PDB file of C-alpha atoms in Angstrom:
ATOM      1  CA  MET A   1       0.000   0.000   0.000  1.00  0.00           C
ATOM      2  CA  VAL A   2       2.808   2.443   0.816  1.00  0.00           C
ATOM      3  CA  VAL A   3       4.302   1.897  -2.637  1.00  0.00           C
ATOM      4  CA  GLU A   4       0.982   2.781  -4.269  1.00  0.00           C
ATOM      5  CA  ILE A   5       0.675   5.937  -2.164  1.00  0.00           C
ATOM      6  CA  ALA A   6       4.228   6.981  -3.052  1.00  0.00           C
ATOM      7  CA  MET A   7       3.563   6.466  -6.765  1.00  0.00           C
ATOM      8  CA  ARG A   8       0.258   8.358  -6.642  1.00  0.00           C
ATOM      9  CA  TRP A   9       1.747  11.326  -4.765  1.00  0.00           C
ATOM     10  CA  THR A  10       4.706  11.473  -7.163  1.00  0.00           C
ATOM     11  CA  LYS A  11       2.385  11.633 -10.183  1.00  0.00           C
ATOM     12  CA  VAL A  12       0.190  14.336  -8.628  1.00  0.00           C
ATOM     13  CA  LEU A  13       3.106  16.543  -7.613  1.00  0.00           C
ATOM     14  CA  ARG A  14       4.938  16.155 -10.920  1.00  0.00           C
ATOM     15  CA  THR A  15       1.744  17.207 -12.679  1.00  0.00           C
ATOM     16  CA  GLY A  16       1.787  20.256 -10.397  1.00  0.00           C
ATOM     17  CA  GLY A  17       5.342  21.055 -11.452  1.00  0.00           C
ATOM     18  CA  LEU A  18       7.309  19.867  -8.414  1.00  0.00           C
ATOM     19  CA  GLY A  19      10.441  17.924  -9.238  1.00  0.00           C
ATOM     20  CA  LEU A  20      10.584  15.156  -6.665  1.00  0.00           C
ATOM     21  CA  ARG A  21      10.459  11.456  -6.084  1.00  0.00           C
ATOM     22  CA  PHE A  22       8.776   9.490  -3.297  1.00  0.00           C
ATOM     23  CA  MET A  23      10.026   6.078  -2.203  1.00  0.00           C
ATOM     24  CA  ALA A  24       8.478   3.573   0.175  1.00  0.00           C
ATOM     25  CA  VAL A  25      10.913   2.936   3.040  1.00  0.00           C
ATOM     26  CA  ASP A  26       8.884   0.506   5.135  1.00  0.00           C
ATOM     27  CA  ARG A  27       5.230  -0.333   5.817  1.00  0.00           C
ATOM     28  CA  SER A  28       4.467   3.094   7.260  1.00  0.00           C
ATOM     29  CA  THR A  29       7.157   5.455   5.945  1.00  0.00           C
ATOM     30  CA  VAL A  30       7.586   7.276   2.663  1.00  0.00           C
ATOM     31  CA  MET A  31      10.806   9.170   1.926  1.00  0.00           C
ATOM     32  CA  PHE A  32      11.121  11.879  -0.696  1.00  0.00           C
ATOM     33  CA  ASN A  33      13.926  13.497  -2.663  1.00  0.00           C
ATOM     34  CA  MET A  34      13.439  17.003  -4.025  1.00  0.00           C
ATOM     35  CA  HIS A  35      15.203  18.655  -6.930  1.00  0.00           C
ATOM     36  CA  ASN A  36      14.455  22.148  -5.590  1.00  0.00           C
ATOM     37  CA  GLY A  37      14.513  22.666  -1.829  1.00  0.00           C
ATOM     38  CA  ASN A  38      12.643  25.953  -2.243  1.00  0.00           C
ATOM     39  CA  GLU A  39       9.458  23.937  -2.823  1.00  0.00           C
ATOM     40  CA  VAL A  40       9.568  22.225   0.586  1.00  0.00           C
ATOM     41  CA  THR A  41       6.666  24.274   1.996  1.00  0.00           C
ATOM     42  CA  GLU A  42       4.412  23.285  -0.896  1.00  0.00           C
ATOM     43  CA  LEU A  43       5.427  19.651  -0.454  1.00  0.00           C
ATOM     44  CA  ARG A  44       4.746  19.728   3.300  1.00  0.00           C
ATOM     45  CA  GLU A  45       1.302  21.260   2.772  1.00  0.00           C
ATOM     46  CA  PHE A  46       0.452  18.687   0.117  1.00  0.00           C
ATOM     47  CA  VAL A  47       1.515  15.707   2.226  1.00  0.00           C
ATOM     48  CA  LEU A  48      -0.305  16.905   5.331  1.00  0.00           C
ATOM     49  CA  SER A  49      -3.468  17.434   3.281  1.00  0.00           C
ATOM     50  CA  GLN A  50      -3.490  13.761   2.294  1.00  0.00           C
ATOM     51  CA  GLU A  51      -5.712  11.396   4.263  1.00  0.00           C
ATOM     52  CA  GLU A  52      -2.940   8.802   4.565  1.00  0.00           C
ATOM     53  CA  ALA A  53      -0.425  11.183   6.182  1.00  0.00           C
ATOM     54  CA  TYR A  54      -0.322  12.306   9.780  1.00  0.00           C
ATOM     55  CA  GLU A  55       3.163  13.842  10.045  1.00  0.00           C
ATOM     56  CA  VAL A  56       6.113  15.038   7.997  1.00  0.00           C
ATOM     57  CA  ASN A  57       9.724  15.224   9.151  1.00  0.00           C
ATOM     58  CA  ILE A  58      11.882  17.708   7.261  1.00  0.00           C
ATOM     59  CA  TRP A  59      15.471  18.273   8.317  1.00  0.00           C
ATOM     60  CA  LYS A  60      14.725  16.715  11.729  1.00  0.00           C
ATOM     61  CA  GLN A  61      11.773  19.043  12.270  1.00  0.00           C
ATOM     62  CA  GLU A  62       8.376  17.397  12.771  1.00  0.00           C
ATOM     63  CA  PHE A  63       5.138  18.793  11.346  1.00  0.00           C
ATOM     64  CA  GLN A  64       1.828  17.153  12.217  1.00  0.00           C
ATOM     65  CA  ASP A  65      -1.481  17.265  10.489  1.00  0.00           C
ATOM     66  CA  ARG A  66      -4.115  19.177  12.454  1.00  0.00           C
ATOM     67  CA  ARG A  67      -6.271  16.039  12.355  1.00  0.00           C
ATOM     68  CA  SER A  68      -3.577  14.056  14.254  1.00  0.00           C
ATOM     69  CA  SER A  69      -4.826  15.118  17.651  1.00  0.00           C
ATOM     70  CA  SER A  70      -8.107  13.313  16.993  1.00  0.00           C
ATOM     71  CA  ARG A  71      -6.449  10.055  15.894  1.00  0.00           C
TER      72      ARG A  71
END
């Protein structure tokens, strides 16, 4: 399932013009590589807006989805 999510997110974000690649790391973790670090805010907002995501870690800083508190 994580592989399918990674592939779907990659396609959506490439269509939106972001140069990046998602990879499934384990059963609950997706890692991404970006071509342009200036787009990290857009990436973070996209990931946290997805139903499957509850947090994002960027450069050792953790961002949680607002819905996480109710999970």
